[in-house]
CSV table of C-alpha atoms and ligand atoms in Angstrom, one decimal:
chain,number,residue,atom,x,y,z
A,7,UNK,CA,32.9,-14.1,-9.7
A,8,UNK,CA,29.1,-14.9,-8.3
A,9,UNK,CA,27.4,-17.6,-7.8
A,10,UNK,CA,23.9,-18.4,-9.3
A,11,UNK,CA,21.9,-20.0,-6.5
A,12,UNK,CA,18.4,-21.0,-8.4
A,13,UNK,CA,18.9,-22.4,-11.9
A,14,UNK,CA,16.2,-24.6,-13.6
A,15,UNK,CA,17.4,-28.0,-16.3
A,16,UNK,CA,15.4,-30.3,-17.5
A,17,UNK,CA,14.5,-32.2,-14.1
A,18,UNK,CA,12.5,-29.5,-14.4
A,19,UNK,CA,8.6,-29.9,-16.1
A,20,UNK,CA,9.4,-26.6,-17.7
A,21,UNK,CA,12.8,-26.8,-18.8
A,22,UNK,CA,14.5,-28.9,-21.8
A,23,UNK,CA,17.5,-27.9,-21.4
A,24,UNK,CA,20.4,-31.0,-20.1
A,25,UNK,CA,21.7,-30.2,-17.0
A,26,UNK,CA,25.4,-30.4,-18.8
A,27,UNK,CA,24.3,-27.5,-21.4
A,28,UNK,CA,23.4,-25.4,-17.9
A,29,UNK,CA,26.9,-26.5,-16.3
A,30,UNK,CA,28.8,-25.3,-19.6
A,31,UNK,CA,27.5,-22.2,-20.5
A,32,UNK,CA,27.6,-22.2,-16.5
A,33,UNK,CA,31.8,-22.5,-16.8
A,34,UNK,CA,32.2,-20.0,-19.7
A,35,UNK,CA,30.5,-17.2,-18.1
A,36,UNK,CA,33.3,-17.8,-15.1
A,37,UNK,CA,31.1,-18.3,-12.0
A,38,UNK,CA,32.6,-20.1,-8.8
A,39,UNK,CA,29.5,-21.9,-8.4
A,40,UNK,CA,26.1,-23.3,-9.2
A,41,UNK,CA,23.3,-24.6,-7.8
A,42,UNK,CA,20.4,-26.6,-9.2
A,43,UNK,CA,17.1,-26.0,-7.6
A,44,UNK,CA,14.3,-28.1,-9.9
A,45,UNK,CA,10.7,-27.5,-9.7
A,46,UNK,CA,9.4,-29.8,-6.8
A,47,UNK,CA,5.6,-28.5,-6.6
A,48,UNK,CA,4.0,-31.5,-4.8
A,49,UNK,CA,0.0,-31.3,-5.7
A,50,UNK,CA,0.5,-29.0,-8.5
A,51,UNK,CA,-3.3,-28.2,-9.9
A,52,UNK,CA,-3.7,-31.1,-13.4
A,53,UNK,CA,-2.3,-28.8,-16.7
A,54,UNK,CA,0.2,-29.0,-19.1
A,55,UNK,CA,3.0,-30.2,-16.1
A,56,UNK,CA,3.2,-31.7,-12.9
A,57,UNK,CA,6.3,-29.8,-11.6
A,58,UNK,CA,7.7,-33.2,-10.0
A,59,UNK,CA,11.0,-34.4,-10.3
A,60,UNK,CA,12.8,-37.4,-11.2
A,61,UNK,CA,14.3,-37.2,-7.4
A,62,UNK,CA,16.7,-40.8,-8.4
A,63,UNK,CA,17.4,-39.5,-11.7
A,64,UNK,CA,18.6,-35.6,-10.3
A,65,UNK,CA,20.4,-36.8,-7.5
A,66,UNK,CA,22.5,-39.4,-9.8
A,67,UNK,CA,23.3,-37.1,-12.8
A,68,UNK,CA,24.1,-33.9,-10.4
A,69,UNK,CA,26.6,-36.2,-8.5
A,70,UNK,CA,28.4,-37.6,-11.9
A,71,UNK,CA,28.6,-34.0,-13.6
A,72,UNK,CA,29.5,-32.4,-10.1
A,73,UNK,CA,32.6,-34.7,-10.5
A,74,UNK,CA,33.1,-34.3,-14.3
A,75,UNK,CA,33.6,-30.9,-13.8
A,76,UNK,CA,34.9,-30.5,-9.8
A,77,UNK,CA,38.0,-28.9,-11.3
A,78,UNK,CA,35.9,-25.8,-13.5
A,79,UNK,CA,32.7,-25.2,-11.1
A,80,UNK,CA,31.2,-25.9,-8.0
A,81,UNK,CA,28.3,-27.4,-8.5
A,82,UNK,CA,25.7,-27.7,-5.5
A,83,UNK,CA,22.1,-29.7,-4.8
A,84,UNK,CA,18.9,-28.1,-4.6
A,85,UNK,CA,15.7,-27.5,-4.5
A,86,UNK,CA,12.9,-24.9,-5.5
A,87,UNK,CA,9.8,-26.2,-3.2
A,88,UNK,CA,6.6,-25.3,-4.2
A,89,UNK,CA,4.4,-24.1,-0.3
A,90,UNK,CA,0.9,-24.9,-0.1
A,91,UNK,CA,-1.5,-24.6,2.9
A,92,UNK,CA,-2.6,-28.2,2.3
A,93,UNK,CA,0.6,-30.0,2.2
A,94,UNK,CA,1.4,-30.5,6.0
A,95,UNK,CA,4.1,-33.0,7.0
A,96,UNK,CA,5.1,-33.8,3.3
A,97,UNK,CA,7.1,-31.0,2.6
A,98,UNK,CA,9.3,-31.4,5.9
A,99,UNK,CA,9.5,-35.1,4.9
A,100,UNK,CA,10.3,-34.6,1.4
A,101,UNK,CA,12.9,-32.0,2.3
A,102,UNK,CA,14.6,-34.4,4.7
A,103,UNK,CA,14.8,-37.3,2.8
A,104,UNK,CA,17.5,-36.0,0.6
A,105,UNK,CA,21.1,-34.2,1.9
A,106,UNK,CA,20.1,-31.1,0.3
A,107,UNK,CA,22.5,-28.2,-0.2
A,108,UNK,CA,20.0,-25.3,-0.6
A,109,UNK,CA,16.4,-25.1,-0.3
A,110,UNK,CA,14.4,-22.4,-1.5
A,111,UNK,CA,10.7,-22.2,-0.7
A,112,UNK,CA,8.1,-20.5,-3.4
A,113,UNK,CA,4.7,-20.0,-4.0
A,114,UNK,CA,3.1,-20.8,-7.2
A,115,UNK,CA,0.1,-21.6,-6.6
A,116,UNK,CA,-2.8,-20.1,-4.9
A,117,UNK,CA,-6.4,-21.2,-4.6
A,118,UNK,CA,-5.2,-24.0,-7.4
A,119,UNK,CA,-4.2,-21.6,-9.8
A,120,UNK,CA,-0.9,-20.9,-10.9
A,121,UNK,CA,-0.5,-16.7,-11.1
A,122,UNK,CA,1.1,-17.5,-14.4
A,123,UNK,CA,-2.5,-18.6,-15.9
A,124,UNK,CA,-4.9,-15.3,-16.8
A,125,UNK,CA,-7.6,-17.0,-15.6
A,126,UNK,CA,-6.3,-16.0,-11.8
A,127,UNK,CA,-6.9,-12.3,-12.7
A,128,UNK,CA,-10.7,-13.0,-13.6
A,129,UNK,CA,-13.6,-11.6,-12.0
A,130,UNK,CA,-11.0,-9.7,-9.8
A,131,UNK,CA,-9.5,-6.5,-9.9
A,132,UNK,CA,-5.4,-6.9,-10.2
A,133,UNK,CA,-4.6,-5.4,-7.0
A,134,UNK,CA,-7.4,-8.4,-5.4
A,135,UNK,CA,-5.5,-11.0,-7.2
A,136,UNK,CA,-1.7,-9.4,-5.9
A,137,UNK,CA,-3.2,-9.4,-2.1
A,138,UNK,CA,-4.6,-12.6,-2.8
A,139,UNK,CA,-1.2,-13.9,-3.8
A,140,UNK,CA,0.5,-12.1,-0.7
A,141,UNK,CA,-2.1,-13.2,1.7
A,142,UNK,CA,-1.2,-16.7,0.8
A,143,UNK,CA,2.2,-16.5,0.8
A,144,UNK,CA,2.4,-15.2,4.5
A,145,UNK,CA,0.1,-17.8,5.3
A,146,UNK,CA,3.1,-20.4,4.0
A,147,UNK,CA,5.5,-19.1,5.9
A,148,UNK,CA,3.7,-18.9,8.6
A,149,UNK,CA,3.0,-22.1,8.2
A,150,UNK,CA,6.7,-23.7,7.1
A,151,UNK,CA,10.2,-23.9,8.2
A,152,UNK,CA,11.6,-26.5,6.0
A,153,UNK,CA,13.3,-23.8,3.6
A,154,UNK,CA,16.2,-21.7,3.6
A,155,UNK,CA,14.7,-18.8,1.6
A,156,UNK,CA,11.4,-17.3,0.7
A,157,UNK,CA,11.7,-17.7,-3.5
A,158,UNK,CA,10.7,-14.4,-5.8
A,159,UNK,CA,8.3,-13.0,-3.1
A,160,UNK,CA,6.3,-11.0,-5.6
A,161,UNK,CA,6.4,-13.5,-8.5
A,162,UNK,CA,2.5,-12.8,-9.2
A,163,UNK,CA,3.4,-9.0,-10.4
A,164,UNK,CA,5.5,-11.0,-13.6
A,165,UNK,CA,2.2,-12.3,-14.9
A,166,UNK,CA,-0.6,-9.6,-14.1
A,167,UNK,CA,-2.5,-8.0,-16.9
A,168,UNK,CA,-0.3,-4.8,-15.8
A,169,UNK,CA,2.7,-6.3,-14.5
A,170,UNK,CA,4.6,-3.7,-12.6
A,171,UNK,CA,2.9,-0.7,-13.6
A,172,UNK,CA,0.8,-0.2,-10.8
A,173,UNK,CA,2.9,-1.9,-8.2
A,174,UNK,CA,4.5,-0.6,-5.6
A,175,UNK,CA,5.9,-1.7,-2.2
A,176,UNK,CA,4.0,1.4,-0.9
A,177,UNK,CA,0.8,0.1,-2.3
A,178,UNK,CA,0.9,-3.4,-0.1
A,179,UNK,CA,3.0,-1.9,2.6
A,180,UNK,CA,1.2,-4.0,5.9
A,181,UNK,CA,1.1,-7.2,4.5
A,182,UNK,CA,4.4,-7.3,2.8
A,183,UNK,CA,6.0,-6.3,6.3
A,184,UNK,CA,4.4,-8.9,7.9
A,185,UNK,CA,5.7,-11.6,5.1
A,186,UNK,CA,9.0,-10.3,6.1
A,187,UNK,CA,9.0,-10.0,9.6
A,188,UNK,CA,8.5,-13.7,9.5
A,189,UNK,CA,10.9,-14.7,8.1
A,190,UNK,CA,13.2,-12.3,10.0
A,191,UNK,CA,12.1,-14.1,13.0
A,192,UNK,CA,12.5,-17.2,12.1
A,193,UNK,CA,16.0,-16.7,10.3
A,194,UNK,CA,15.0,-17.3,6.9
A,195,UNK,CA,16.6,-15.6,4.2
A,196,UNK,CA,15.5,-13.4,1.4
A,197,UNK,CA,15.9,-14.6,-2.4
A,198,UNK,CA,17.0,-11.8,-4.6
A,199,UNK,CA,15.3,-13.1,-8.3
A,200,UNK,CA,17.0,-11.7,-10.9
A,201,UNK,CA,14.1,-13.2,-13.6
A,202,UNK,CA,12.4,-9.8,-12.9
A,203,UNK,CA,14.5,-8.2,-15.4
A,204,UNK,CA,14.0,-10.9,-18.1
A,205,UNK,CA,10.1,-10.2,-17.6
A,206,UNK,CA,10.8,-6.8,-18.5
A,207,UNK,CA,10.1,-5.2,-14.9
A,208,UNK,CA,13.3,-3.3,-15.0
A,209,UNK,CA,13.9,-5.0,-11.2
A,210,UNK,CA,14.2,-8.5,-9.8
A,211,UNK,CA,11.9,-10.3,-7.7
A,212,UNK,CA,11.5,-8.6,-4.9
A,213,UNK,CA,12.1,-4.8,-5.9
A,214,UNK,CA,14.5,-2.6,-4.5
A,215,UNK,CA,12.5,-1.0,-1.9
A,216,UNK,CA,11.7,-5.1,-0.3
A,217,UNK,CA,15.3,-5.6,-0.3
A,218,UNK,CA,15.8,-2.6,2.0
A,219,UNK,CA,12.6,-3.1,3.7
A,220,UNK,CA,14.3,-6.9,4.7
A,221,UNK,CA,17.6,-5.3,6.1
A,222,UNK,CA,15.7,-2.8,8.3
A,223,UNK,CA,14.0,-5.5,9.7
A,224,UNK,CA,17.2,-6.9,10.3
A,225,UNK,CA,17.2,-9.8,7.6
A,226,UNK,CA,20.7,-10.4,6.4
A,227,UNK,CA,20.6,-13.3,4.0
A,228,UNK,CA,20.2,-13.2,0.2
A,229,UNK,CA,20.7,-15.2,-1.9
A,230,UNK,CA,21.2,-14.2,-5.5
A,231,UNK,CA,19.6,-16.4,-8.1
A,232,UNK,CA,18.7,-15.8,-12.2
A,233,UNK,CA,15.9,-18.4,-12.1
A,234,UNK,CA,17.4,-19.4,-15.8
A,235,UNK,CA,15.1,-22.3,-17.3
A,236,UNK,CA,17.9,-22.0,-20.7
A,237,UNK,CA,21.5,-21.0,-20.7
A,238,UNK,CA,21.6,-17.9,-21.9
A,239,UNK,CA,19.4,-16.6,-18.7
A,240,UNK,CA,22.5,-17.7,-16.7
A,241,UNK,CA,23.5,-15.2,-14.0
A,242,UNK,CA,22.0,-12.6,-15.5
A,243,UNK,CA,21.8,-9.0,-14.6
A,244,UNK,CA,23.6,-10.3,-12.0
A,245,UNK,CA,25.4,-6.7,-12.0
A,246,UNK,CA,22.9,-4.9,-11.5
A,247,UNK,CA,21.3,-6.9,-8.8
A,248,UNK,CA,24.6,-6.5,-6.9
A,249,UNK,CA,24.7,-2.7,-7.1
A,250,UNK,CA,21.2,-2.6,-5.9
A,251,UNK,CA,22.0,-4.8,-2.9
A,252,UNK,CA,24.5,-2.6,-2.1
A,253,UNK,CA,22.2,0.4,-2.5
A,254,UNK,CA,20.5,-1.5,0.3
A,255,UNK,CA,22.8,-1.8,2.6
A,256,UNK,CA,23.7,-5.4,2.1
A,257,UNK,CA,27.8,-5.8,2.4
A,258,UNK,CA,26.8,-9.7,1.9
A,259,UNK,CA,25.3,-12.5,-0.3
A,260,UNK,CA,24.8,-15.7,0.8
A,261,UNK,CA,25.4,-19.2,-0.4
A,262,UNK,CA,23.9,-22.5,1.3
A,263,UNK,CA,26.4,-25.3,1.3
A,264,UNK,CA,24.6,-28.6,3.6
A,265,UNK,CA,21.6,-26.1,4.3
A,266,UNK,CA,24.1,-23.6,6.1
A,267,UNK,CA,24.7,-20.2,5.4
A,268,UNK,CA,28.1,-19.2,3.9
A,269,UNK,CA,28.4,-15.6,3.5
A,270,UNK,CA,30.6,-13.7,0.5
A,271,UNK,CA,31.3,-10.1,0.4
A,272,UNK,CA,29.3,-8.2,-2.7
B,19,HSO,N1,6.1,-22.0,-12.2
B,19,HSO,C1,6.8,-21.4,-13.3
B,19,HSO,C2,5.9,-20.7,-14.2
B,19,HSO,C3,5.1,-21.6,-15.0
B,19,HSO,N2,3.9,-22.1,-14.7
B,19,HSO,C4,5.4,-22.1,-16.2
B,19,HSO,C5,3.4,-22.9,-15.6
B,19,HSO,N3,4.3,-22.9,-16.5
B,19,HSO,C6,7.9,-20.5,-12.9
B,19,HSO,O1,9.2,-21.0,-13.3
B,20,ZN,ZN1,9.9,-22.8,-13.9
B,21,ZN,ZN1,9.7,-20.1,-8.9
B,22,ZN,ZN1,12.6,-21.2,-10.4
């Protein structure tokens, strides 16, 4: 069975559901493994959340349940790190001040807007707003190191006022090859997002043709992830995320135990 590497509880500003409720529903559905990776987005822009976590209260809880249920699931310690230009040294810091399993890095803002407000789309056309979005993200991982993946690398086309419809890998070709030529170079993997399905894109975060795109370059790891903020969100679609990987000529998926890559067959 698969493991989910980027699952959401309530450490998370935008979750309420108890990390035990996760690790359950987690057990029944028969995966090997989970990993928690809670919404760490230092300098989020004032609104509704502040995308920080309890770092004391995480660490503590993960380690009793990891033990409670050693014998049903594996249960691993992560992080989804929110990259901004602005944030310099503290990321690094933050990221090394705790013995972090997995680390995936992830844009949500841009120009202090999060792409999952309308008001980012505004006095823009929506193809503006997605090269907006990419332009910032390559500037990030230009920019960073301190993560083992690049998180749901077209997360903006969830939210626009046409979502998918008029997206295409063809239509932002230069600078999504760039994004990805990165992080080939610098040996930084490729999160396959499967929360593009339960946005109704028919695809995960990136599509298809990315994924291929990444293994032509010569990217080899993915890690496979549902993004679930509730249980039922667990691992899923993970089928059909697998059988497009394959279509792209992945034989592997990857998960990171102590930051390091540990690669299972598909
Ligand atoms: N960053 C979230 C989306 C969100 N933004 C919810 C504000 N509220 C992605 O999990
Ligand atoms: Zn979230
Ligand atoms: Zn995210
Ligand atoms: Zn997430």
């Amino acid at each position: 069975m698969y493991s989910d590497s980027h699952l959401h509880s309530s450490f998370s500003s935008d979750s309420d559901t108890p990390m035990e409720e996760m690790i359950q529903t987690a057990i029944s559905k028969g995966l090997s493994s989970m990993c928690f990776t809670e919404h760490q987005d230092l300098d989020f822009p004032p609104g509704e959340f502040d995308f920080l976590v309890d770092m004391d209260a995480y660490q503590q809880t993960l380690s009793t349940l990891a033990k409670k249920y050693q014998e049903q699931i594996h249960i691993r310690f992560g992080i989804e790190l929110g990259l901004q230009p602005q944030l310099g040294n503290q990321l690094s810091d933050f990221v090394n001040s705790y013995p972090f399993d997995f680390v995936i890095g992830s844009v949500h803002v841009v120009d202090r807007l999060d792409p999952y407000e309308s008001v980012f789309y505004e006095n823009r056309s929506e193809k503006e707003a997605y090269l907006r979005y990419f332009t910032c993200l390559l500037e990030n991982v230009k920019k960073y190191s301190c993560f083992d993946v690049c998180g749901h690398i077209d997360y903006v086309v969830r939210y626009g006022p046409n979502k998918n419809l008029y997206y295409s890998y063809q239509n932002y070709q230069e600078i999504i090859d760039e994004i990805l030529r990165v992080l080939v170079d610098k040996n930084i993997g490729l999160e396959c997002n499967t929360g593009g399905f339960k946005y109704g894109l028919g695809h995960p975060n990136p599509t298809e043709e990315i994924l291929k795109r990444y293994r032509e370059l010569g990217g080899e790891i993915i890690t496979l992830g549902s993004d679930a903020h509730v249980p039922q969100y667990i691992a899923y679609e993970f089928e059909r995320a697998v059988d497009i990987l394959k279509q792209c000529g992945f034989s592997y998926y990857t998960v990171f135990e102590k930051r390091k890559p540990i690669f299972f067959p598909l």
